[in-house]
Amino acid sequence: MANNERDLFSAEIVNRGIEPSGPNAGSLTFSVRVRRRLPDFLQSVNLKYVKLGYHYLINHGIYLFTIPVLLVVFSAEVGSLSKEDLWKKLWEDARYDLATVLASFGVFVFTLSVYFMSRPRPIYLIDFACYKPDDELKVSREQLMEVARKSGKFDEASLEFQKRMLMSSGIGDETYIPKAVIASTENTATMKEGRAEASMVMFGALDELFEKTRVRPKDVGVLVVNCSIFNPTPSLSAMIINHYKMRGNILSYNLGGMGCSAGIIGVDLAKDILQANPNNYAVVVSTEMVGYNWYQGKDRSMLIPNSFFRMGCSAVLLSNRRRDYSRAKYRLEHIVRTHKGADDRSFRCVYQEEDEQKLKGLKISKDLIEIGGDALKTNITTLGPLVLPFSEQLLFFSTLVWRHLFGSKNDGNSPSMKKPYIPDYKLAFEHFCVHAASKTILDELQRNLELSDKNIEASRMTLHRFGNTSSSSIWYELAYMEAKESVRRGDRVWQLAFGSGFKCNSVVWRAMRRVTKPSRNPWLDCINRYPAPLNN
């Protein structure tokens, strides 16, 4: 096997316990597990995505280049005149050429108006809320396996597979699953149970959001809801409008089937709508219905979601009102979205379908790590020019261009020719909210991005305490940081999520003020126990 292929795999020794029978009965047995690693995507950067990032930067920063030039020219012109000459030019010339003065003033006013009308309105994040289920829905890993065993839906091989996945998942013993999964031995994938779970998590998060922000539901002009699996009629957004009796001209949108990165897509959609509708509030609700997609068959690729996904929901209040500047927590800086759906393997990487017994579930491809790495590489390469300090961009871009121009002529003996300079993203961000998908994904992301344990702490602790809550997980991670009171004024927060499609999305926030410990937060009752030691 070639070295570059070997680098895509990792090996680990797995303790399989005491052998129950056979010649080795009573002794410990071990096996070696070989699996794909996340590609070292920072070592194989595509130049076109770097160019795309610079294209975004230039489009949004044109005024930063033109205004200083105009000021320099104007200053040079004025600086060459004495006070007497300047007064003569302003007064005597204007007295004899009033039409020119008025025309110049009109052009100035028109240019200034166009600038302020065309520039994007700032989008503020007023506050957000994450739903914390009741303790009666809390289950340990052992309890979850007992529920699966009692259901009678799984054979021993499927139960053993789910147990191995659970024990190596990075998930702790205090996550939440719906009551239907806990209590029922029947098929729980019903519309009634789905609506009950949706009502519980969405209304719970929204009640907290409206209480914290003191914003009335009728004041909200834009509503965006995203949930991949459960999409009833009327929609989830209609359920919210009906429950809170929102106004009749509200702009509502319901995003379905867009995976774990849909929370950022919802923010992007709300941002675009707010740009076209001044003086407005937008609420983005991100959730997933766990019970509705609880798989009860034997296909191992479809059993994986049972081990990772848990209940959760987030609700975010955005505003484009300038008077909300003083009370906002964060300001939206950048959103970069990457979609690999044109590739067939990427498209079918996470795929909802029925198994041979006609039981529906979410099928996870064995190529998930490889495909996810490619999407991540594209996304962060595009984001880099927008956020990295100039010194990092210069080193990164120069080595990248050198590699593309002269790399083919090199014999490969020089290490500096083999790979570009790896930018230090820790210089661009103070806080990282990486989608808490699984322990393996977080391990590989930490290695590739060269993040410290502190950088990835919020993601690991969210996975341990709440499990994979799909599109809302990045908000539980930000809630963890706020509970730790680690967010200071001016800090930059990077939220990174990926999901079916295959998609990878990034959003960057800047803290408007020091964020103190909130009065309501899903971590408040346990934050003193975190960071917790992880033994799996």
Coordinates of C-alpha atoms in Angstrom, one line a residue:
M1 CA 0.0 0.0 0.0
A2 CA 1.3 3.4 -0.9
N3 CA 2.2 5.9 1.8
N4 CA -0.5 8.4 0.9
E5 CA -3.1 5.6 1.0
R6 CA -1.8 4.2 4.3
D7 CA -2.2 7.7 5.8
L8 CA -5.9 7.5 5.3
F9 CA -6.3 4.6 7.8
S10 CA -5.8 4.3 11.5
A11 CA -5.5 1.2 13.6
E12 CA -6.6 0.6 17.2
I13 CA -6.6 -2.4 19.6
V14 CA -10.1 -3.2 20.9
N15 CA -10.6 -5.2 24.1
R16 CA -13.3 -7.7 23.4
G17 CA -13.6 -9.0 26.9
I18 CA -13.2 -12.5 28.3
E19 CA -13.6 -15.4 25.8
P20 CA -16.7 -17.4 27.0
S21 CA -15.9 -20.7 25.4
G22 CA -13.4 -22.5 23.2
P23 CA -9.7 -23.3 23.8
N24 CA -9.1 -19.7 25.1
A25 CA -12.0 -19.7 27.5
G26 CA -11.4 -17.4 30.5
S27 CA -8.7 -15.3 28.9
L28 CA -8.8 -11.8 27.6
T29 CA -9.2 -11.4 23.8
F30 CA -8.3 -8.5 21.6
S31 CA -8.8 -7.5 18.0
V32 CA -7.3 -4.9 15.7
R33 CA -9.7 -2.4 14.1
V34 CA -8.7 -0.6 11.0
R35 CA -10.7 2.3 9.8
R36 CA -10.5 5.4 7.6
R37 CA -9.1 8.6 9.0
L38 CA -10.1 12.1 8.1
P39 CA -7.9 13.1 5.1
D40 CA -5.1 15.5 6.0
F41 CA -6.9 18.1 4.0
L42 CA -4.7 21.0 4.9
Q43 CA -1.9 19.3 3.0
S44 CA -3.8 19.1 -0.3
V45 CA -5.3 22.5 -0.7
N46 CA -7.0 23.3 -4.0
L47 CA -6.0 26.7 -5.4
K48 CA -9.4 27.5 -6.8
Y49 CA -11.0 27.6 -3.4
V50 CA -8.3 30.0 -2.1
K51 CA -9.1 32.2 -5.1
L52 CA -12.8 32.0 -4.3
G53 CA -12.1 33.2 -0.8
Y54 CA -10.2 36.2 -2.1
H55 CA -13.0 36.9 -4.5
Y56 CA -15.4 37.1 -1.6
L57 CA -13.0 39.3 0.3
I58 CA -12.5 41.8 -2.6
N59 CA -16.2 42.0 -3.4
H60 CA -17.0 42.9 0.2
G61 CA -14.0 45.0 0.8
I62 CA -14.0 47.3 -2.3
Y63 CA -14.7 50.4 -0.2
L64 CA -11.8 49.6 2.1
F65 CA -9.5 49.9 -1.0
T66 CA -11.1 52.9 -2.8
I67 CA -11.9 55.2 0.1
P68 CA -8.3 55.4 1.4
V69 CA -7.1 56.2 -2.1
L70 CA -9.6 59.0 -2.5
L71 CA -8.6 60.4 0.9
V72 CA -4.9 60.4 0.1
V73 CA -5.5 62.2 -3.2
F74 CA -7.8 64.8 -1.5
S75 CA -5.2 65.3 1.3
A76 CA -2.4 65.8 -1.2
E77 CA -4.4 68.3 -3.1
V78 CA -5.4 70.3 0.0
G79 CA -2.0 70.0 1.6
S80 CA -0.3 71.8 -1.4
L81 CA -2.3 74.9 -0.8
S82 CA -1.7 77.6 1.8
K83 CA -4.5 78.9 4.0
E84 CA -5.0 82.0 1.8
D85 CA -5.1 79.9 -1.4
L86 CA -7.5 77.4 0.2
W87 CA -9.9 80.2 1.3
K88 CA -9.6 81.8 -2.2
K89 CA -10.4 78.5 -3.9
L90 CA -13.3 77.8 -1.6
W91 CA -14.9 81.2 -1.6
E92 CA -14.0 83.2 -4.7
D93 CA -14.2 80.3 -7.1
A94 CA -17.4 79.2 -5.7
R95 CA -18.9 82.7 -5.9
Y96 CA -18.3 82.7 -9.7
D97 CA -19.1 79.0 -10.3
L98 CA -22.1 78.2 -8.2
A99 CA -23.3 75.6 -10.6
T100 CA -20.1 73.6 -10.3
V101 CA -20.3 73.7 -6.5
L102 CA -23.9 72.6 -6.4
A103 CA -23.2 69.8 -8.9
S104 CA -20.2 68.6 -6.9
F105 CA -22.2 68.7 -3.7
G106 CA -25.0 66.8 -5.4
V107 CA -22.6 64.1 -6.6
F108 CA -21.1 63.8 -3.1
V109 CA -24.5 63.4 -1.5
F110 CA -25.6 60.9 -4.2
T111 CA -22.4 58.8 -3.8
L112 CA -22.8 58.9 0.0
S113 CA -26.4 57.8 -0.2
V114 CA -25.6 54.9 -2.6
Y115 CA -22.9 53.7 -0.3
F116 CA -25.0 53.6 2.8
M117 CA -28.0 52.1 0.9
S118 CA -25.9 49.4 -0.8
R119 CA -23.8 48.3 2.2
P120 CA -25.1 45.2 4.0
R121 CA -27.0 45.9 7.2
P122 CA -25.3 44.5 10.3
I123 CA -27.0 41.4 11.6
Y124 CA -27.0 41.1 15.4
L125 CA -27.5 38.0 17.5
I126 CA -29.6 39.2 20.4
D127 CA -29.6 35.9 22.3
F128 CA -30.3 32.2 21.9
A129 CA -31.8 29.3 23.9
C130 CA -31.1 25.6 24.0
Y131 CA -33.8 23.2 25.2
K132 CA -32.9 21.0 28.2
P133 CA -35.3 18.0 28.5
D134 CA -36.8 16.8 31.8
D135 CA -34.7 14.4 33.9
E136 CA -37.3 11.6 33.3
L137 CA -36.0 11.4 29.7
K138 CA -32.4 11.0 30.7
V139 CA -30.8 7.7 29.9
S140 CA -27.4 6.1 30.5
R141 CA -25.7 4.0 27.9
E142 CA -26.6 0.8 29.9
Q143 CA -30.2 1.9 30.2
L144 CA -30.4 2.6 26.5
M145 CA -29.1 -0.9 25.7
E146 CA -31.6 -2.4 28.1
V147 CA -34.4 -0.5 26.3
A148 CA -33.1 -1.9 23.0
R149 CA -33.0 -5.4 24.3
K150 CA -36.5 -5.2 25.8
S151 CA -38.0 -4.0 22.6
G152 CA -37.4 -7.4 21.0
K153 CA -36.6 -5.7 17.7
F154 CA -32.9 -6.5 17.6
D155 CA -30.9 -9.7 17.4
E156 CA -27.8 -10.3 19.6
A157 CA -25.4 -9.3 16.8
S158 CA -27.2 -6.0 16.4
L159 CA -27.3 -5.4 20.1
E160 CA -23.6 -6.1 20.4
F161 CA -22.8 -3.8 17.5
Q162 CA -24.8 -0.9 19.1
K163 CA -23.1 -1.5 22.4
R164 CA -19.7 -1.2 20.9
M165 CA -20.7 1.9 19.1
L166 CA -22.0 3.5 22.3
M167 CA -19.0 2.6 24.4
S168 CA -16.6 4.2 21.9
S169 CA -18.8 7.2 20.9
G170 CA -17.7 9.8 23.4
I171 CA -21.3 10.0 24.7
G172 CA -21.9 10.0 28.4
D173 CA -24.6 8.7 30.7
E174 CA -26.9 11.8 30.9
T175 CA -28.2 12.3 27.4
Y176 CA -31.9 12.4 26.5
I177 CA -34.2 10.3 24.2
P178 CA -38.0 10.7 23.7
K179 CA -40.4 9.0 26.0
A180 CA -41.8 7.0 23.1
V181 CA -38.5 5.3 22.6
I182 CA -38.1 4.6 26.3
A183 CA -41.6 3.4 27.1
S184 CA -43.0 1.7 24.0
T185 CA -42.2 -1.7 22.5
E186 CA -44.2 -0.8 19.3
N187 CA -43.3 1.1 16.2
T188 CA -42.7 4.7 17.5
A189 CA -42.3 6.3 14.1
T190 CA -45.8 7.8 14.0
M191 CA -46.9 11.3 13.1
K192 CA -48.5 11.7 16.5
E193 CA -45.3 10.9 18.4
G194 CA -43.3 13.1 16.0
R195 CA -45.6 16.1 16.6
A196 CA -45.4 15.5 20.4
E197 CA -41.6 15.5 20.4
A198 CA -41.5 18.5 18.1
S199 CA -43.9 20.5 20.3
M200 CA -41.9 19.6 23.4
V201 CA -38.4 20.7 22.1
M202 CA -39.4 23.7 19.9
F203 CA -41.8 25.3 22.3
G204 CA -39.4 24.7 25.2
A205 CA -36.6 26.5 23.4
L206 CA -38.8 29.3 22.1
D207 CA -40.4 29.9 25.5
E208 CA -37.0 30.4 27.0
L209 CA -35.8 32.6 24.1
F210 CA -38.8 35.0 24.4
E211 CA -38.4 35.1 28.1
K212 CA -34.7 36.0 27.9
T213 CA -35.0 38.6 25.2
R214 CA -38.4 40.1 26.3
V215 CA -39.4 40.0 22.6
R216 CA -43.1 39.2 21.9
P217 CA -43.9 36.5 19.3
K218 CA -45.9 39.1 17.4
D219 CA -42.8 41.2 17.0
V220 CA -41.0 38.5 15.0
G221 CA -41.2 39.2 11.2
V222 CA -39.1 36.2 10.0
L223 CA -39.3 32.6 11.1
V224 CA -37.0 29.8 9.8
V225 CA -37.3 26.3 11.0
N226 CA -35.0 23.4 10.0
C227 CA -35.6 19.7 10.7
S228 CA -34.2 17.1 8.4
I229 CA -36.2 13.9 9.1
F230 CA -39.7 15.0 10.4
N231 CA -41.6 17.3 8.0
P232 CA -45.4 17.1 8.6
T233 CA -48.2 19.0 7.0
P234 CA -48.9 21.6 8.3
S235 CA -45.2 22.4 8.7
L236 CA -43.2 22.8 11.8
S237 CA -43.1 26.5 11.2
A238 CA -46.9 26.6 11.0
M239 CA -47.1 24.7 14.3
I240 CA -45.0 27.5 15.9
I241 CA -47.1 30.3 14.3
N242 CA -50.3 28.6 15.5
H243 CA -49.0 28.0 19.0
Y244 CA -47.7 31.6 19.6
K245 CA -50.4 33.3 17.5
M246 CA -47.8 35.1 15.4
R247 CA -48.8 37.9 13.0
G248 CA -50.3 37.2 9.6
N249 CA -47.6 38.8 7.5
I250 CA -44.8 36.8 9.0
L251 CA -42.3 35.4 6.5
S252 CA -42.0 31.7 7.4
Y253 CA -39.8 29.0 6.0
N254 CA -39.4 25.3 6.7
L255 CA -36.1 23.6 5.7
G256 CA -36.3 19.8 5.5
G257 CA -33.7 17.1 4.6
M258 CA -30.7 19.4 4.9
G259 CA -28.8 17.5 7.6
C260 CA -26.8 18.5 10.6
S261 CA -25.4 21.7 9.0
A262 CA -28.9 23.1 8.4
G263 CA -28.7 25.4 11.4
I264 CA -26.1 27.6 9.6
I265 CA -28.2 27.4 6.4
G266 CA -31.1 28.7 8.5
V267 CA -29.0 31.6 9.8
D268 CA -27.9 32.4 6.2
L269 CA -31.5 32.4 4.9
A270 CA -32.6 34.7 7.8
K271 CA -29.7 37.0 7.1
D272 CA -30.6 37.4 3.4
I273 CA -34.3 38.1 4.3
L274 CA -33.3 40.6 7.0
Q275 CA -31.1 42.4 4.4
A276 CA -34.3 43.0 2.3
N277 CA -36.6 43.8 5.2
P278 CA -35.3 46.6 7.5
N279 CA -36.2 47.0 11.2
N280 CA -37.1 43.4 11.7
Y281 CA -36.5 40.4 14.0
A282 CA -35.8 36.8 12.8
V283 CA -36.0 33.6 14.7
V284 CA -34.1 30.5 13.6
V285 CA -35.2 27.2 15.1
S286 CA -32.9 24.1 14.6
T287 CA -33.9 20.7 15.8
E288 CA -34.2 17.0 14.9
M289 CA -36.9 14.4 15.8
V290 CA -34.9 11.4 17.3
G291 CA -37.9 9.1 18.0
Y292 CA -39.4 9.5 14.6
N293 CA -36.3 8.1 12.9
W294 CA -35.4 5.5 15.5
Y295 CA -34.3 2.5 13.4
Q296 CA -35.4 -1.0 14.6
G297 CA -33.9 -3.2 11.9
K298 CA -30.6 -5.1 11.5
D299 CA -28.7 -3.1 8.9
R300 CA -25.5 -2.0 10.7
S301 CA -25.0 1.1 8.6
M302 CA -28.5 2.2 9.6
L303 CA -28.0 1.3 13.3
I304 CA -25.3 3.9 13.7
P305 CA -27.6 7.0 14.2
N306 CA -29.3 5.1 17.1
S307 CA -26.1 5.3 19.0
F308 CA -25.3 9.0 18.5
F309 CA -28.4 11.1 17.9
R310 CA -30.2 12.6 21.0
M311 CA -32.9 15.1 21.7
G312 CA -32.2 18.8 21.4
C313 CA -33.3 22.1 19.9
S314 CA -32.0 25.7 19.7
A315 CA -33.8 28.9 19.0
V316 CA -31.8 32.0 17.9
L317 CA -33.1 35.6 17.7
L318 CA -31.5 37.8 15.0
S319 CA -32.1 41.5 14.4
N320 CA -31.1 44.1 11.8
R321 CA -32.3 47.0 13.9
R322 CA -29.5 49.5 14.7
R323 CA -30.9 50.3 18.1
D324 CA -30.3 46.6 19.1
Y325 CA -26.5 47.3 18.9
S326 CA -26.2 47.9 22.6
R327 CA -28.0 44.8 23.8
A328 CA -26.8 42.3 21.2
K329 CA -24.4 39.5 22.2
Y330 CA -22.8 38.9 18.8
R331 CA -22.5 40.4 15.3
L332 CA -22.5 38.2 12.2
E333 CA -19.2 38.4 10.3
H334 CA -19.1 35.7 7.7
I335 CA -21.0 32.7 6.3
V336 CA -19.3 30.3 3.9
R337 CA -21.3 27.3 2.6
T338 CA -19.9 24.3 0.7
H339 CA -22.0 21.7 -1.2
K340 CA -20.6 18.5 -2.7
G341 CA -24.0 17.1 -3.9
A342 CA -22.8 17.0 -7.5
D343 CA -20.7 14.0 -6.7
D344 CA -22.7 10.8 -6.4
R345 CA -20.7 9.4 -3.5
S346 CA -21.2 12.6 -1.6
F347 CA -24.9 12.7 -2.4
R348 CA -25.5 9.1 -1.0
C349 CA -23.1 9.4 1.9
V350 CA -26.0 10.0 4.4
Y351 CA -29.1 8.6 2.9
Q352 CA -32.6 7.9 4.2
E353 CA -34.2 4.8 2.9
E354 CA -35.8 1.5 3.8
D355 CA -33.9 -1.7 4.5
E356 CA -34.8 -5.2 3.2
Q357 CA -37.5 -5.5 5.8
K358 CA -39.0 -2.1 4.7
L359 CA -38.0 -0.4 7.9
K360 CA -36.9 3.1 7.2
G361 CA -33.7 4.6 8.7
L362 CA -30.7 6.8 8.0
K363 CA -27.9 4.9 6.2
I364 CA -24.4 6.1 6.9
S365 CA -21.8 5.3 4.2
K366 CA -18.4 3.9 5.2
D367 CA -16.9 6.7 3.1
L368 CA -18.3 9.4 5.4
I369 CA -14.9 10.3 6.9
E370 CA -13.3 10.7 3.5
I371 CA -16.2 12.6 1.9
G372 CA -16.5 14.8 5.0
G373 CA -12.8 15.6 4.9
D374 CA -13.1 16.8 1.3
A375 CA -16.0 19.1 2.1
L376 CA -14.2 20.5 5.1
K377 CA -11.1 21.1 3.1
T378 CA -13.0 23.2 0.5
N379 CA -14.9 25.1 3.2
I380 CA -11.9 26.2 5.3
T381 CA -9.8 27.0 2.3
T382 CA -12.5 29.4 1.1
L383 CA -13.0 30.8 4.6
G384 CA -9.2 31.3 5.2
P385 CA -8.7 34.5 3.2
L386 CA -11.7 36.1 4.9
V387 CA -10.5 35.6 8.5
L388 CA -6.8 34.8 8.7
P389 CA -4.3 37.6 9.6
F390 CA -2.4 39.1 6.6
S391 CA 0.8 37.5 7.8
E392 CA -0.7 34.0 7.7
Q393 CA -2.4 34.6 4.4
L394 CA 0.9 35.8 2.9
L395 CA 2.8 32.7 4.0
F396 CA 0.0 30.4 3.1
F397 CA -0.6 31.9 -0.4
S398 CA 3.0 32.2 -1.3
T399 CA 3.9 28.6 -0.5
L400 CA 0.7 27.4 -2.2
V401 CA 1.5 29.3 -5.4
W402 CA 5.2 28.2 -5.3
R403 CA 4.0 24.6 -5.0
H404 CA 1.6 24.9 -7.9
L405 CA 4.2 26.6 -10.1
F406 CA 7.3 24.6 -9.3
G407 CA 6.1 21.5 -7.4
S408 CA 6.0 19.4 -10.5
K409 CA 9.7 20.2 -11.3
N410 CA 10.8 19.1 -7.8
D411 CA 12.1 15.6 -7.3
G412 CA 10.2 15.4 -4.0
N413 CA 13.2 15.3 -1.7
S414 CA 12.6 18.8 -0.2
P415 CA 9.9 18.8 2.5
S416 CA 9.2 22.4 1.8
M417 CA 8.0 21.5 -1.7
K418 CA 5.8 18.7 -0.7
K419 CA 3.1 20.6 1.2
P420 CA 2.0 24.2 1.6
Y421 CA 2.3 26.2 4.8
I422 CA -0.5 25.3 7.2
P423 CA -2.3 28.4 8.5
D424 CA -2.8 28.7 12.2
Y425 CA -6.6 29.1 12.5
K426 CA -6.2 29.8 16.2
L427 CA -4.9 33.2 15.2
A428 CA -8.3 33.9 13.5
F429 CA -10.6 32.7 16.2
E430 CA -10.7 32.6 20.0
H431 CA -13.5 30.0 20.2
F432 CA -14.4 26.9 18.2
C433 CA -17.8 25.3 18.0
V434 CA -17.3 22.2 15.8
H435 CA -20.4 20.0 15.2
A436 CA -20.3 17.3 17.9
A437 CA -20.9 14.4 15.5
S438 CA -18.7 11.7 17.1
K439 CA -15.5 11.2 19.0
T440 CA -13.7 10.0 15.9
I441 CA -14.7 13.0 13.9
L442 CA -13.6 15.4 16.6
D443 CA -10.3 13.6 17.1
E444 CA -9.5 13.9 13.4
L445 CA -10.6 17.5 13.1
Q446 CA -8.4 18.4 16.1
R447 CA -5.4 16.7 14.5
N448 CA -5.9 18.3 11.1
L449 CA -6.6 21.8 12.3
E450 CA -3.9 21.5 15.0
L451 CA -6.3 22.6 17.7
S452 CA -5.6 22.3 21.4
D453 CA -7.7 20.3 23.9
K454 CA -9.0 23.7 25.1
N455 CA -10.1 24.7 21.6
I456 CA -12.1 21.5 21.1
E457 CA -13.3 21.3 24.7
A458 CA -16.8 22.7 24.1
S459 CA -17.5 20.2 21.3
R460 CA -16.3 17.2 23.3
M461 CA -18.2 18.1 26.4
T462 CA -21.4 18.8 24.4
L463 CA -21.1 15.3 22.8
H464 CA -20.5 13.8 26.3
R465 CA -23.4 15.6 28.0
F466 CA -26.1 15.9 25.3
G467 CA -24.9 13.6 22.5
N468 CA -25.2 14.5 18.8
T469 CA -28.2 16.9 18.7
S470 CA -27.8 17.4 15.0
S471 CA -28.1 21.0 13.7
S472 CA -28.5 22.5 17.2
S473 CA -25.2 21.0 18.6
I474 CA -23.1 24.1 17.7
W475 CA -25.5 26.2 19.9
Y476 CA -25.1 23.9 22.9
E477 CA -21.4 24.3 22.5
L478 CA -21.7 28.1 22.5
A479 CA -23.9 27.8 25.6
Y480 CA -21.1 25.8 27.2
M481 CA -18.7 28.7 26.6
E482 CA -21.1 31.2 28.0
A483 CA -21.7 29.1 31.1
K484 CA -17.9 29.1 31.6
E485 CA -17.9 32.9 31.0
S486 CA -15.1 32.5 28.5
V487 CA -16.4 34.9 25.8
R488 CA -14.9 38.4 26.0
R489 CA -15.7 41.5 24.0
G490 CA -14.2 41.3 20.5
D491 CA -13.7 37.5 20.6
R492 CA -14.4 35.7 17.3
V493 CA -16.5 32.5 17.4
W494 CA -16.3 29.9 14.6
Q495 CA -19.2 27.5 14.2
L496 CA -18.5 24.7 11.8
A497 CA -21.0 22.0 10.9
F498 CA -21.4 19.3 8.2
G499 CA -24.2 17.0 7.1
S500 CA -26.0 15.1 4.4
G501 CA -25.8 16.3 0.8
F502 CA -22.9 16.4 1.5
K503 CA -22.5 19.9 3.0
C504 CA -20.0 21.8 5.2
N505 CA -20.9 25.2 6.4
S506 CA -19.2 27.9 8.5
V507 CA -20.4 30.9 10.3
V508 CA -18.3 33.5 12.2
W509 CA -19.5 35.7 15.0
R510 CA -17.9 38.6 16.9
A511 CA -18.8 39.1 20.5
M512 CA -20.2 42.6 21.1
R513 CA -19.5 42.5 24.8
R514 CA -18.3 40.3 27.6
V515 CA -20.9 37.5 28.0
T516 CA -21.6 36.8 31.7
K517 CA -23.2 33.6 32.9
P518 CA -26.8 33.7 31.7
S519 CA -29.7 33.2 34.0
R520 CA -31.0 30.3 31.9
N521 CA -28.6 27.8 30.3
P522 CA -28.7 24.0 29.7
W523 CA -25.3 23.7 31.5
L524 CA -26.0 25.6 34.7
D525 CA -26.8 22.6 36.8
C526 CA -23.7 20.7 35.8
I527 CA -21.1 23.2 34.5
N528 CA -19.0 22.8 37.7
R529 CA -18.4 19.1 36.7
Y530 CA -17.0 20.1 33.3
P531 CA -14.7 19.5 31.6
A532 CA -15.3 15.9 32.6
P533 CA -12.7 13.1 32.1
L534 CA -13.4 11.1 29.0
N535 CA -12.7 7.4 29.4
N536 CA -14.1 6.2 26.0

